[in-house]
XYZ file of C-alpha atoms in Angstrom:
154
model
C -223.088 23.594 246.597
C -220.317 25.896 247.526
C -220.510 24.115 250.848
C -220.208 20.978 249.572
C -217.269 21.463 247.417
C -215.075 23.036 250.664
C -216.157 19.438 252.751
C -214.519 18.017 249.588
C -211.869 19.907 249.067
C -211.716 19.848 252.713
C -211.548 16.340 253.435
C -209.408 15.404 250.383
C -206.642 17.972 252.314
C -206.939 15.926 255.756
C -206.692 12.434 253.677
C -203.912 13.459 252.025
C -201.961 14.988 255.401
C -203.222 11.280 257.396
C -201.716 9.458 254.732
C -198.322 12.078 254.465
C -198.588 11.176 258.470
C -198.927 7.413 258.058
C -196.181 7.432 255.352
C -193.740 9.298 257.765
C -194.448 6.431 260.451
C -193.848 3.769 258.377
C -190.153 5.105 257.317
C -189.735 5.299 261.127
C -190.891 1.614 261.493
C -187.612 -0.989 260.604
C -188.929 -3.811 259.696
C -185.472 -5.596 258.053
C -185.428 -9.631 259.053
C -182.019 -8.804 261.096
C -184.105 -6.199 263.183
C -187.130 -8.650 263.424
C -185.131 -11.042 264.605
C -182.969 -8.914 266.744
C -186.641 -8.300 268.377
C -187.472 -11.833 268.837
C -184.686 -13.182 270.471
C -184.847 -10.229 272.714
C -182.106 -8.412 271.758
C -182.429 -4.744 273.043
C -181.495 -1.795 270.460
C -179.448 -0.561 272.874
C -177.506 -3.287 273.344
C -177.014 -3.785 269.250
C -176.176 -0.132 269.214
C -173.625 -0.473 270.983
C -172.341 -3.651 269.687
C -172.316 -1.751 266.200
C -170.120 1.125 267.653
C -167.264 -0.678 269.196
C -165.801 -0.777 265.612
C -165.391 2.784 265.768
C -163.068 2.896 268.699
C -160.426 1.322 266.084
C -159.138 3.075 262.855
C -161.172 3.006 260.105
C -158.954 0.318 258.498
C -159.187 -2.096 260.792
C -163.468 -2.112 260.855
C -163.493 -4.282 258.455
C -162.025 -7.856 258.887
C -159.439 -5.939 261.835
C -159.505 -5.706 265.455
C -162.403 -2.905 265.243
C -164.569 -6.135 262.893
C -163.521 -8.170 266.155
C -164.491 -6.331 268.315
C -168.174 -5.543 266.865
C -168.499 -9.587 266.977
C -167.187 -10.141 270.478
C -169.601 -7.206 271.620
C -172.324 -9.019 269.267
C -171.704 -12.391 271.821
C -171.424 -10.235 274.635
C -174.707 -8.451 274.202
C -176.447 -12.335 273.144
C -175.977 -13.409 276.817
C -177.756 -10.703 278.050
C -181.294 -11.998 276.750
C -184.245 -14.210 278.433
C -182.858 -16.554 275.740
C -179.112 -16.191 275.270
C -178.615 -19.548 272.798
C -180.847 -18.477 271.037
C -180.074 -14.943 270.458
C -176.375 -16.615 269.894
C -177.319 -19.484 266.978
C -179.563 -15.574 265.395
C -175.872 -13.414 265.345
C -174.243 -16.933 263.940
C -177.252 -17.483 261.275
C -177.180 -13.544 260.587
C -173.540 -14.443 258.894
C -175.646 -16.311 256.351
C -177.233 -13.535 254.983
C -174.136 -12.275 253.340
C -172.240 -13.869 250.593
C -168.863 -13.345 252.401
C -167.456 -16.784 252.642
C -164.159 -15.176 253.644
C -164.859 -13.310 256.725
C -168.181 -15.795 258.135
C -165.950 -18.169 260.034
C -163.763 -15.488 261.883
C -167.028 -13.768 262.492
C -168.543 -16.434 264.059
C -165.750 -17.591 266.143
C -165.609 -13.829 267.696
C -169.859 -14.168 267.925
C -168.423 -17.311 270.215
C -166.029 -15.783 272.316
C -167.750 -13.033 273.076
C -170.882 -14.926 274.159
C -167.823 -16.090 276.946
C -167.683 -12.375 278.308
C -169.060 -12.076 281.446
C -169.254 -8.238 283.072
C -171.815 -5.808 284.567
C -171.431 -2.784 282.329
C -170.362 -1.862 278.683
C -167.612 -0.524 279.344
C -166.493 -3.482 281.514
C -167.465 -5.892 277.938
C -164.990 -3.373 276.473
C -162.123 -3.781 278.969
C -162.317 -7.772 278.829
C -162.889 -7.511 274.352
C -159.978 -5.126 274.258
C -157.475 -7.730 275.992
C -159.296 -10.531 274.236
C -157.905 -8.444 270.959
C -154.367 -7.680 272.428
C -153.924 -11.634 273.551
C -155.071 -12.772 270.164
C -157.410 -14.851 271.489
C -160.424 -13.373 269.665
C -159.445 -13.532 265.469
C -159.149 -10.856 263.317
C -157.111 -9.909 260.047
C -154.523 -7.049 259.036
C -155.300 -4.580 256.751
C -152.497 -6.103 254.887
C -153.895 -9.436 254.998
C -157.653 -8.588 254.254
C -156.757 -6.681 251.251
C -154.566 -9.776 249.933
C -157.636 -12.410 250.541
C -160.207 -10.035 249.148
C -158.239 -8.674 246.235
C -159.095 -5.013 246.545
């Protein structure tokens, strides 16, 4: 009986630790539609990594609705072109502006998403030389701080 009880006890333990296991690879697992669909169209995570740090090389102002916002979306077109299926993974960035409720920033987004899907170079930091003078010749569109606060009121 003895015996029998440690099996129990004993397997109980390892079925407990598989599922602790299991439960640790799911949280690895991201499984959000943009990511699924980032998959699909054959976007790498590389590639959207980086297209998520370019705001960073901006001040922390200007990442949202500024030239470091711009940049992230002419990166996002940039990276787009570099799939099996580049409209594809274009109309996905355009439709991902969908998924938020901001009605102020989608169209400037999307225009950038555009451009950027224009950019044509062998390397990131090539994509960054051509977005940065895209920026500084105003052809990709973007907001001041001063302007983003006054058209979202905060």
């Amino acid at each position: 009986k003895d015996g029998e009880l440690d099996m129990a006890v004993d397997t109980k333990a390892r079925s407990k630790a598989f599922l602790k296991m299991l439960s640790a690879e799911y949280k690895k697992l991201d499984l959000s539609p943009q990511t699924l669909i980032a998959q699909a169209v054959g976007l790498s995570k590389e590639d959207i990594d980086w297209a998520k740090s370019q705001d960073k090389r901006f001040p922390k102002e200007e990442q949202y609705d500024g030239r470091g916002d711009a940049a992230r979306h002419l990166a996002l077109g940039f990276i787009s072109q570099r799939t099996k299926r580049p409209e594809l993974a274009l109309k996905a960035s355009n439709m991902r502006e969908y998924l938020d409720i901001d009605n102020v920033g989608r169209p400037m987004d999307i225009y950038n998403n555009n451009l950027g899907s224009s950019i044509k170079a062998d390397s990131y930091k090539e994509a960054e030389a051509i977005i940065d003078k895209m920026i500084e010749e105003n052809k990709a569109k973007y907001m001041t701080v001063k302007k983003s606060k006054q058209v979202r009121n905060y």
